[in-house]
PDB file of C-alpha atoms in Angstrom:
ATOM      1  CA  MET A 141     130.176 -33.844  23.942  1.00 74.00           C
ATOM      2  CA  ARG A 142     133.343 -34.307  23.569  1.00 84.00           C
ATOM      3  CA  ILE A 143     135.853 -34.122  20.319  1.00 90.00           C
ATOM      4  CA  LEU A 144     138.696 -33.938  19.013  1.00 93.00           C
ATOM      5  CA  ILE A 145     140.432 -31.473  15.766  1.00 95.00           C
ATOM      6  CA  ALA A 146     143.156 -32.911  14.279  1.00 95.00           C
ATOM      7  CA  GLU A 147     144.171 -30.515  11.978  1.00 94.00           C
ATOM      8  CA  ASP A 148     147.270 -29.135  11.339  1.00 92.00           C
ATOM      9  CA  ASP A 149     146.004 -26.074   9.908  1.00 91.00           C
ATOM     10  CA  SER A 150     146.030 -23.764  13.137  1.00 91.00           C
ATOM     11  CA  ILE A 151     144.374 -20.782  11.708  1.00 92.00           C
ATOM     12  CA  LEU A 152     141.638 -23.272  10.572  1.00 91.00           C
ATOM     13  CA  ALA A 153     141.907 -25.606  14.010  1.00 91.00           C
ATOM     14  CA  ASP A 154     140.939 -22.200  15.549  1.00 90.00           C
ATOM     15  CA  GLY A 155     138.048 -21.267  13.764  1.00 90.00           C
ATOM     16  CA  LEU A 156     136.429 -24.974  13.855  1.00 91.00           C
ATOM     17  CA  SER A 157     137.078 -24.760  17.372  1.00 89.00           C
ATOM     18  CA  ARG A 158     135.990 -21.814  18.078  1.00 87.00           C
ATOM     19  CA  SER A 159     132.701 -22.138  16.149  1.00 87.00           C
ATOM     20  CA  LEU A 160     132.178 -25.786  17.560  1.00 87.00           C
ATOM     21  CA  ARG A 161     132.513 -24.428  21.282  1.00 83.00           C
ATOM     22  CA  TYR A 162     130.059 -22.243  20.758  1.00 79.00           C
ATOM     23  CA  ASP A 163     127.531 -24.950  20.413  1.00 78.00           C
ATOM     24  CA  GLY A 164     128.890 -26.433  23.527  1.00 74.00           C
ATOM     25  CA  TYR A 165     131.114 -29.018  22.788  1.00 82.00           C
ATOM     26  CA  ALA A 166     134.594 -29.666  24.517  1.00 81.00           C
ATOM     27  CA  VAL A 167     136.506 -29.450  22.297  1.00 87.00           C
ATOM     28  CA  ASP A 168     140.680 -30.295  22.216  1.00 89.00           C
ATOM     29  CA  VAL A 169     143.410 -29.787  19.706  1.00 92.00           C
ATOM     30  CA  VAL A 170     146.203 -31.425  17.899  1.00 94.00           C
ATOM     31  CA  HIS A 171     147.853 -30.731  15.042  1.00 94.00           C
ATOM     32  CA  ASP A 172     149.797 -33.735  14.028  1.00 95.00           C
ATOM     33  CA  GLY A 173     148.901 -37.270  13.421  1.00 94.00           C
ATOM     34  CA  SER A 174     151.504 -38.924  16.696  1.00 94.00           C
ATOM     35  CA  SER A 175     149.042 -36.297  18.972  1.00 94.00           C
ATOM     36  CA  ALA A 176     146.475 -37.502  17.462  1.00 94.00           C
ATOM     37  CA  ASP A 177     147.099 -41.281  18.285  1.00 94.00           C
ATOM     38  CA  SER A 178     148.040 -40.120  21.828  1.00 93.00           C
ATOM     39  CA  ALA A 179     144.449 -38.612  22.652  1.00 91.00           C
ATOM     40  CA  LEU A 180     143.356 -41.285  20.850  1.00 92.00           C
ATOM     41  CA  GLN A 181     144.336 -43.964  23.130  1.00 90.00           C
ATOM     42  CA  LEU A 182     144.727 -41.523  26.257  1.00 85.00           C
ATOM     43  CA  GLN A 183     141.075 -39.712  26.547  1.00 83.00           C
ATOM     44  CA  THR A 184     137.071 -40.373  25.382  1.00 82.00           C
ATOM     45  CA  PHE A 185     136.030 -37.990  21.862  1.00 87.00           C
ATOM     46  CA  ASP A 186     132.735 -38.252  20.801  1.00 87.00           C
ATOM     47  CA  LEU A 187     133.717 -37.748  17.255  1.00 92.00           C
ATOM     48  CA  LEU A 188     137.187 -36.890  15.734  1.00 95.00           C
ATOM     49  CA  ILE A 189     137.185 -34.634  13.549  1.00 96.00           C
ATOM     50  CA  LEU A 190     140.789 -35.547  10.955  1.00 94.00           C
ATOM     51  CA  ASP A 191     142.666 -33.720   7.932  1.00 92.00           C
ATOM     52  CA  LEU A 192     144.424 -36.154   6.232  1.00 89.00           C
ATOM     53  CA  GLY A 193     147.767 -34.259   5.565  1.00 88.00           C
ATOM     54  CA  LEU A 194     148.824 -34.358   9.000  1.00 93.00           C
ATOM     55  CA  PRO A 195     152.625 -34.470  10.456  1.00 93.00           C
ATOM     56  CA  LYS A 196     154.604 -36.726  11.100  1.00 94.00           C
ATOM     57  CA  MET A 197     151.692 -39.512  10.676  1.00 93.00           C
ATOM     58  CA  ASN A 198     149.256 -39.146   8.106  1.00 92.00           C
ATOM     59  CA  GLY A 199     145.548 -38.795   8.800  1.00 91.00           C
ATOM     60  CA  LEU A 200     144.576 -42.399   6.916  1.00 92.00           C
ATOM     61  CA  SER A 201     147.419 -43.699   9.576  1.00 94.00           C
ATOM     62  CA  VAL A 202     145.705 -42.746  12.261  1.00 94.00           C
ATOM     63  CA  LEU A 203     142.147 -43.839  11.162  1.00 93.00           C
ATOM     64  CA  ARG A 204     144.646 -46.823  10.208  1.00 93.00           C
ATOM     65  CA  LYS A 205     145.422 -47.963  14.338  1.00 94.00           C
ATOM     66  CA  LEU A 206     142.448 -46.578  15.785  1.00 93.00           C
ATOM     67  CA  ARG A 207     140.029 -49.100  13.740  1.00 93.00           C
ATOM     68  CA  GLN A 208     142.855 -51.647  14.205  1.00 93.00           C
ATOM     69  CA  ARG A 209     142.374 -50.969  18.732  1.00 89.00           C
ATOM     70  CA  ALA A 210     138.349 -50.995  17.201  1.00 88.00           C
ATOM     71  CA  THR A 211     137.787 -47.864  18.514  1.00 87.00           C
ATOM     72  CA  PRO A 212     133.778 -46.565  17.504  1.00 86.00           C
ATOM     73  CA  VAL A 213     134.394 -42.093  17.735  1.00 91.00           C
ATOM     74  CA  PRO A 214     132.874 -42.059  14.241  1.00 93.00           C
ATOM     75  CA  VAL A 215     135.251 -40.318  12.227  1.00 94.00           C
ATOM     76  CA  LEU A 216     134.649 -36.923   9.935  1.00 94.00           C
ATOM     77  CA  ILE A 217     137.931 -36.401   6.482  1.00 92.00           C
ATOM     78  CA  LEU A 218     138.958 -33.391   5.907  1.00 88.00           C
ATOM     79  CA  THR A 219     141.413 -32.658   2.790  1.00 83.00           C
ATOM     80  CA  ALA A 220     142.146 -30.701   0.338  1.00 78.00           C
ATOM     81  CA  ALA A 221     142.614 -33.729  -2.181  1.00 66.00           C
ATOM     82  CA  ASP A 222     139.373 -34.054  -3.115  1.00 63.00           C
ATOM     83  CA  SER A 223     140.068 -37.335  -4.903  1.00 69.00           C
ATOM     84  CA  ILE A 224     138.195 -40.892  -5.996  1.00 76.00           C
ATOM     85  CA  GLU A 225     140.601 -42.288  -4.827  1.00 79.00           C
ATOM     86  CA  GLN A 226     140.981 -40.994  -1.149  1.00 76.00           C
ATOM     87  CA  ARG A 227     137.321 -40.775  -0.136  1.00 76.00           C
ATOM     88  CA  VAL A 228     137.050 -44.437  -0.605  1.00 82.00           C
ATOM     89  CA  GLU A 229     140.898 -45.909   0.800  1.00 84.00           C
ATOM     90  CA  GLY A 230     139.361 -43.577   3.945  1.00 82.00           C
ATOM     91  CA  LEU A 231     135.738 -45.459   4.574  1.00 83.00           C
ATOM     92  CA  ASP A 232     137.166 -48.862   3.662  1.00 87.00           C
ATOM     93  CA  LEU A 233     138.864 -48.290   6.902  1.00 89.00           C
ATOM     94  CA  GLY A 234     136.288 -46.749   8.762  1.00 90.00           C
ATOM     95  CA  ALA A 235     135.568 -42.644   8.280  1.00 91.00           C
ATOM     96  CA  ASP A 236     131.895 -42.282   8.562  1.00 91.00           C
ATOM     97  CA  ASP A 237     132.068 -38.744   5.951  1.00 90.00           C
ATOM     98  CA  TYR A 238     133.751 -36.900   4.286  1.00 89.00           C
ATOM     99  CA  MET A 239     134.141 -32.561   3.229  1.00 88.00           C
ATOM    100  CA  SER A 240     136.434 -31.947   1.100  1.00 85.00           C
ATOM    101  CA  LYS A 241     138.336 -27.945   1.408  1.00 85.00           C
ATOM    102  CA  PRO A 242     137.964 -25.727   1.898  1.00 83.00           C
ATOM    103  CA  PHE A 243     133.693 -26.344   3.246  1.00 85.00           C
ATOM    104  CA  ALA A 244     130.845 -24.785   4.192  1.00 87.00           C
ATOM    105  CA  LEU A 245     131.359 -23.610   8.172  1.00 87.00           C
ATOM    106  CA  SER A 246     127.580 -24.736   8.265  1.00 87.00           C
ATOM    107  CA  GLU A 247     128.257 -27.442   6.157  1.00 90.00           C
ATOM    108  CA  LEU A 248     130.413 -29.068   8.482  1.00 89.00           C
ATOM    109  CA  GLU A 249     128.067 -28.339  11.539  1.00 88.00           C
ATOM    110  CA  ALA A 250     125.047 -29.329  10.187  1.00 88.00           C
ATOM    111  CA  ARG A 251     127.618 -33.035   9.806  1.00 90.00           C
ATOM    112  CA  VAL A 252     128.992 -33.073  12.756  1.00 90.00           C
ATOM    113  CA  ARG A 253     125.301 -32.956  14.407  1.00 85.00           C
ATOM    114  CA  ALA A 254     124.527 -35.995  12.116  1.00 85.00           C
ATOM    115  CA  LEU A 255     127.402 -38.180  13.145  1.00 88.00           C
ATOM    116  CA  ILE A 256     127.064 -37.478  16.699  1.00 81.00           C
ATOM    117  CA  ARG A 257     123.699 -38.685  16.515  1.00 77.00           C
ATOM    118  CA  ARG A 258     124.247 -41.853  13.987  1.00 78.00           C
ATOM    119  CA  HIS A 259     127.077 -43.123  16.810  1.00 74.00           C
ATOM    120  CA  GLY A 260     124.311 -42.330  19.007  1.00 62.00           C
ATOM    121  CA  GLY A 261     122.033 -45.392  17.778  1.00 45.00           C
ATOM    122  CA  ALA A 262     117.602 -44.652  17.638  1.00 41.00           C
ATOM    123  CA  ARG A 263     119.063 -41.004  20.500  1.00 48.00           C
ATOM    124  CA  ALA A 264     116.353 -38.957  20.076  1.00 54.00           C
ATOM    125  CA  SER A 265     116.496 -35.206  18.749  1.00 71.00           C
ATOM    126  CA  MET A 266     114.457 -34.353  22.146  1.00 80.00           C
ATOM    127  CA  LEU A 267     115.281 -34.908  25.899  1.00 84.00           C
ATOM    128  CA  ARG A 268     111.767 -34.413  28.253  1.00 87.00           C
ATOM    129  CA  HIS A 269     111.829 -34.114  31.886  1.00 90.00           C
ATOM    130  CA  GLY A 270     108.753 -33.321  33.061  1.00 88.00           C
ATOM    131  CA  ARG A 271     107.319 -29.559  32.106  1.00 91.00           C
ATOM    132  CA  LEU A 272     111.423 -29.126  30.766  1.00 93.00           C
ATOM    133  CA  SER A 273     112.829 -30.050  27.256  1.00 92.00           C
ATOM    134  CA  PHE A 274     116.033 -29.874  25.398  1.00 91.00           C
ATOM    135  CA  ASP A 275     116.573 -29.682  22.548  1.00 86.00           C
ATOM    136  CA  LEU A 276     119.529 -31.721  20.830  1.00 77.00           C
ATOM    137  CA  ASN A 277     119.882 -30.323  17.321  1.00 71.00           C
ATOM    138  CA  GLY A 278     119.105 -26.819  18.056  1.00 76.00           C
ATOM    139  CA  ARG A 279     120.366 -26.749  21.547  1.00 81.00           C
ATOM    140  CA  ILE A 280     117.677 -24.556  23.171  1.00 88.00           C
ATOM    141  CA  ALA A 281     115.817 -25.350  26.351  1.00 92.00           C
ATOM    142  CA  THR A 282     112.505 -24.738  26.897  1.00 94.00           C
ATOM    143  CA  ILE A 283     109.315 -25.163  30.392  1.00 94.00           C
ATOM    144  CA  ASP A 284     106.363 -25.090  29.216  1.00 93.00           C
ATOM    145  CA  ASP A 285     108.004 -24.267  24.903  1.00 88.00           C
ATOM    146  CA  THR A 286     109.379 -21.104  26.731  1.00 93.00           C
ATOM    147  CA  PRO A 287     113.139 -20.704  26.362  1.00 92.00           C
ATOM    148  CA  ILE A 288     115.026 -20.260  28.789  1.00 93.00           C
ATOM    149  CA  GLU A 289     118.537 -18.722  28.852  1.00 93.00           C
ATOM    150  CA  LEU A 290     121.470 -20.752  29.006  1.00 91.00           C
ATOM    151  CA  SER A 291     125.265 -19.937  28.809  1.00 88.00           C
ATOM    152  CA  ALA A 292     127.098 -22.894  27.485  1.00 83.00           C
ATOM    153  CA  ARG A 293     127.980 -23.849  30.734  1.00 85.00           C
ATOM    154  CA  GLU A 294     124.739 -24.552  31.720  1.00 89.00           C
ATOM    155  CA  THR A 295     123.626 -26.166  28.912  1.00 89.00           C
ATOM    156  CA  SER A 296     126.164 -28.787  28.716  1.00 85.00           C
ATOM    157  CA  LEU A 297     125.925 -29.333  32.320  1.00 88.00           C
ATOM    158  CA  LEU A 298     121.088 -30.092  31.622  1.00 91.00           C
ATOM    159  CA  GLU A 299     121.985 -32.099  28.583  1.00 86.00           C
ATOM    160  CA  ILE A 300     124.588 -34.042  30.861  1.00 85.00           C
ATOM    161  CA  PHE A 301     121.668 -34.156  33.676  1.00 89.00           C
ATOM    162  CA  LEU A 302     118.924 -35.036  31.380  1.00 87.00           C
ATOM    163  CA  SER A 303     120.661 -38.297  29.232  1.00 80.00           C
ATOM    164  CA  ARG A 304     121.900 -39.530  32.986  1.00 81.00           C
ATOM    165  CA  SER A 305     118.581 -38.821  34.613  1.00 78.00           C
ATOM    166  CA  GLY A 306     118.985 -40.659  38.216  1.00 78.00           C
ATOM    167  CA  ARG A 307     122.414 -41.348  37.949  1.00 83.00           C
ATOM    168  CA  MET A 308     125.009 -40.314  39.760  1.00 87.00           C
ATOM    169  CA  ILE A 309     127.897 -38.148  38.332  1.00 86.00           C
ATOM    170  CA  SER A 310     130.650 -37.234  40.768  1.00 87.00           C
ATOM    171  CA  LYS A 311     131.993 -33.197  40.282  1.00 84.00           C
ATOM    172  CA  HIS A 312     135.464 -34.967  39.051  1.00 82.00           C
ATOM    173  CA  GLN A 313     134.031 -36.819  36.257  1.00 81.00           C
ATOM    174  CA  LEU A 314     131.232 -33.005  35.568  1.00 84.00           C
ATOM    175  CA  VAL A 315     135.004 -31.741  35.007  1.00 80.00           C
ATOM    176  CA  ASP A 316     135.529 -34.330  32.634  1.00 76.00           C
ATOM    177  CA  LEU A 317     132.853 -33.668  30.526  1.00 75.00           C
ATOM    178  CA  LEU A 318     132.674 -30.398  30.420  1.00 75.00           C
ATOM    179  CA  CYS A 319     135.686 -29.560  30.596  1.00 69.00           C
ATOM    180  CA  GLU A 320     139.058 -28.602  27.293  1.00 64.00           C
ATOM    181  CA  TRP A 321     143.396 -29.558  27.945  1.00 61.00           C
ATOM    182  CA  GLY A 322     144.938 -27.210  29.600  1.00 56.00           C
ATOM    183  CA  GLU A 323     141.227 -25.650  31.634  1.00 63.00           C
ATOM    184  CA  GLU A 324     141.724 -25.612  34.804  1.00 67.00           C
ATOM    185  CA  VAL A 325     138.252 -25.157  35.883  1.00 72.00           C
ATOM    186  CA  THR A 326     137.948 -26.595  39.882  1.00 76.00           C
ATOM    187  CA  THR A 327     135.247 -28.824  41.410  1.00 78.00           C
ATOM    188  CA  ASN A 328     134.494 -25.329  42.888  1.00 82.00           C
ATOM    189  CA  ALA A 329     133.901 -23.327  39.725  1.00 84.00           C
ATOM    190  CA  ILE A 330     130.767 -26.870  39.166  1.00 85.00           C
ATOM    191  CA  GLU A 331     129.752 -26.351  41.656  1.00 88.00           C
ATOM    192  CA  VAL A 332     128.385 -22.791  40.785  1.00 91.00           C
ATOM    193  CA  TYR A 333     127.796 -23.722  37.473  1.00 90.00           C
ATOM    194  CA  ILE A 334     124.773 -25.759  38.554  1.00 92.00           C
ATOM    195  CA  HIS A 335     123.784 -23.663  41.930  1.00 93.00           C
ATOM    196  CA  ARG A 336     122.816 -21.006  38.218  1.00 94.00           C
ATOM    197  CA  LEU A 337     121.814 -24.194  37.088  1.00 94.00           C
ATOM    198  CA  ARG A 338     119.097 -25.040  39.395  1.00 94.00           C
ATOM    199  CA  LYS A 339     117.588 -22.087  39.948  1.00 94.00           C
ATOM    200  CA  LYS A 340     116.994 -21.460  36.161  1.00 94.00           C
ATOM    201  CA  ILE A 341     114.950 -25.443  36.164  1.00 94.00           C
ATOM    202  CA  GLU A 342     112.779 -24.955  40.052  1.00 91.00           C
ATOM    203  CA  PRO A 343     110.258 -23.637  37.993  1.00 92.00           C
ATOM    204  CA  ALA A 344     109.762 -27.172  35.650  1.00 92.00           C
ATOM    205  CA  ASN A 345     109.277 -28.725  38.722  1.00 90.00           C
ATOM    206  CA  VAL A 346     113.399 -30.038  37.815  1.00 91.00           C
ATOM    207  CA  ARG A 347     115.625 -30.835  40.577  1.00 90.00           C
ATOM    208  CA  ILE A 348     119.001 -31.390  40.600  1.00 92.00           C
ATOM    209  CA  LEU A 349     119.996 -33.476  43.852  1.00 90.00           C
ATOM    210  CA  THR A 350     123.350 -33.200  46.275  1.00 88.00           C
ATOM    211  CA  VAL A 351     124.590 -36.675  47.467  1.00 82.00           C
ATOM    212  CA  ARG A 352     126.704 -37.052  49.678  1.00 81.00           C
ATOM    213  CA  GLY A 353     130.280 -38.747  49.297  1.00 77.00           C
ATOM    214  CA  LEU A 354     128.424 -39.451  45.164  1.00 80.00           C
ATOM    215  CA  GLY A 355     127.614 -36.493  43.566  1.00 88.00           C
ATOM    216  CA  TYR A 356     125.130 -34.629  41.462  1.00 90.00           C
ATOM    217  CA  CYS A 357     122.001 -36.837  40.445  1.00 88.00           C
ATOM    218  CA  LEU A 358     118.904 -36.034  39.093  1.00 89.00           C
ATOM    219  CA  GLU A 359     115.547 -36.580  40.690  1.00 86.00           C
ATOM    220  CA  PRO A 360     114.083 -38.974  38.059  1.00 78.00           C
ATOM    221  CA  GLU A 361     110.296 -38.023  37.005  1.00 69.00           C
ATOM    222  CA  ASN A 362     109.207 -41.523  38.851  1.00 60.00           C
ATOM    223  CA  ARG A 363     110.619 -40.274  42.961  1.00 52.00           C
ATOM    224  CA  SER A 364     109.931 -44.496  43.390  1.00 35.00           C
ATOM    225  CA  GLN A 365     113.278 -44.166  41.677  1.00 40.00           C
ATOM    226  CA  ALA A 366     114.908 -41.596  43.798  1.00 40.00           C
ATOM    227  CA  VAL A 367     117.721 -41.985  45.644  1.00 41.00           C
ATOM    228  CA  ASP A 368     117.418 -42.528  49.426  1.00 40.00           C
ATOM    229  CA  ALA A 369     116.499 -39.116  50.656  1.00 37.00           C
ATOM    230  CA  ALA A 370     118.580 -39.936  53.907  1.00 36.00           C
ATOM    231  CA  ALA A 371     122.094 -38.945  51.579  1.00 41.00           C
ATOM    232  CA  VAL A 372     120.832 -35.655  49.650  1.00 41.00           C
ATOM    233  CA  ASN A 373     121.539 -32.827  51.108  1.00 42.00           C
TER     234      ASN A 373
END
């Protein structure tokens, strides 16, 4: 999951990004409205955390342009000015939720999880693949109800593969899904992360297949749906 934070307070933006990265999200940060508008046109995000008091272009203008482009990304508005008029205007323009500063970080994290779940429609809170389960809310993986220890990168990789079981994912797609702007992660590093994840989920008889020329695929539980064995290393 990729989140854009548009916040001109660098200290607050840094704290939010650190917390959300710890929870396993890829987080990009911009400090003015023009940069936010450009980023939203160039990159796909799963959530926008939007401060209203941005320089160069205020948050409401960013939101208005976003919805005019019919971009469905959910938006959580942050503002220091807690007026009924601003709440109404922001929600009428297409915001999904609203928080006033100061706020409790734990509440913001909970609202982020709720918005992402809501945006996914009827998406279950638990992904299962045979004996392997992944709790999307707590971001905990278990095999036969026994937790397995995963790094943040491995956790994000597992979520990507479980949500796309049986579908091909290229190395470059994984880099885009996992990494933030300015973060240099090579396809060789992706191979290392996948190697480590494979070892940890092997006890559940869950396989991540390498498909020559295409990338990777989590072997479907119904193995008759699996990719042609001749193409698999």
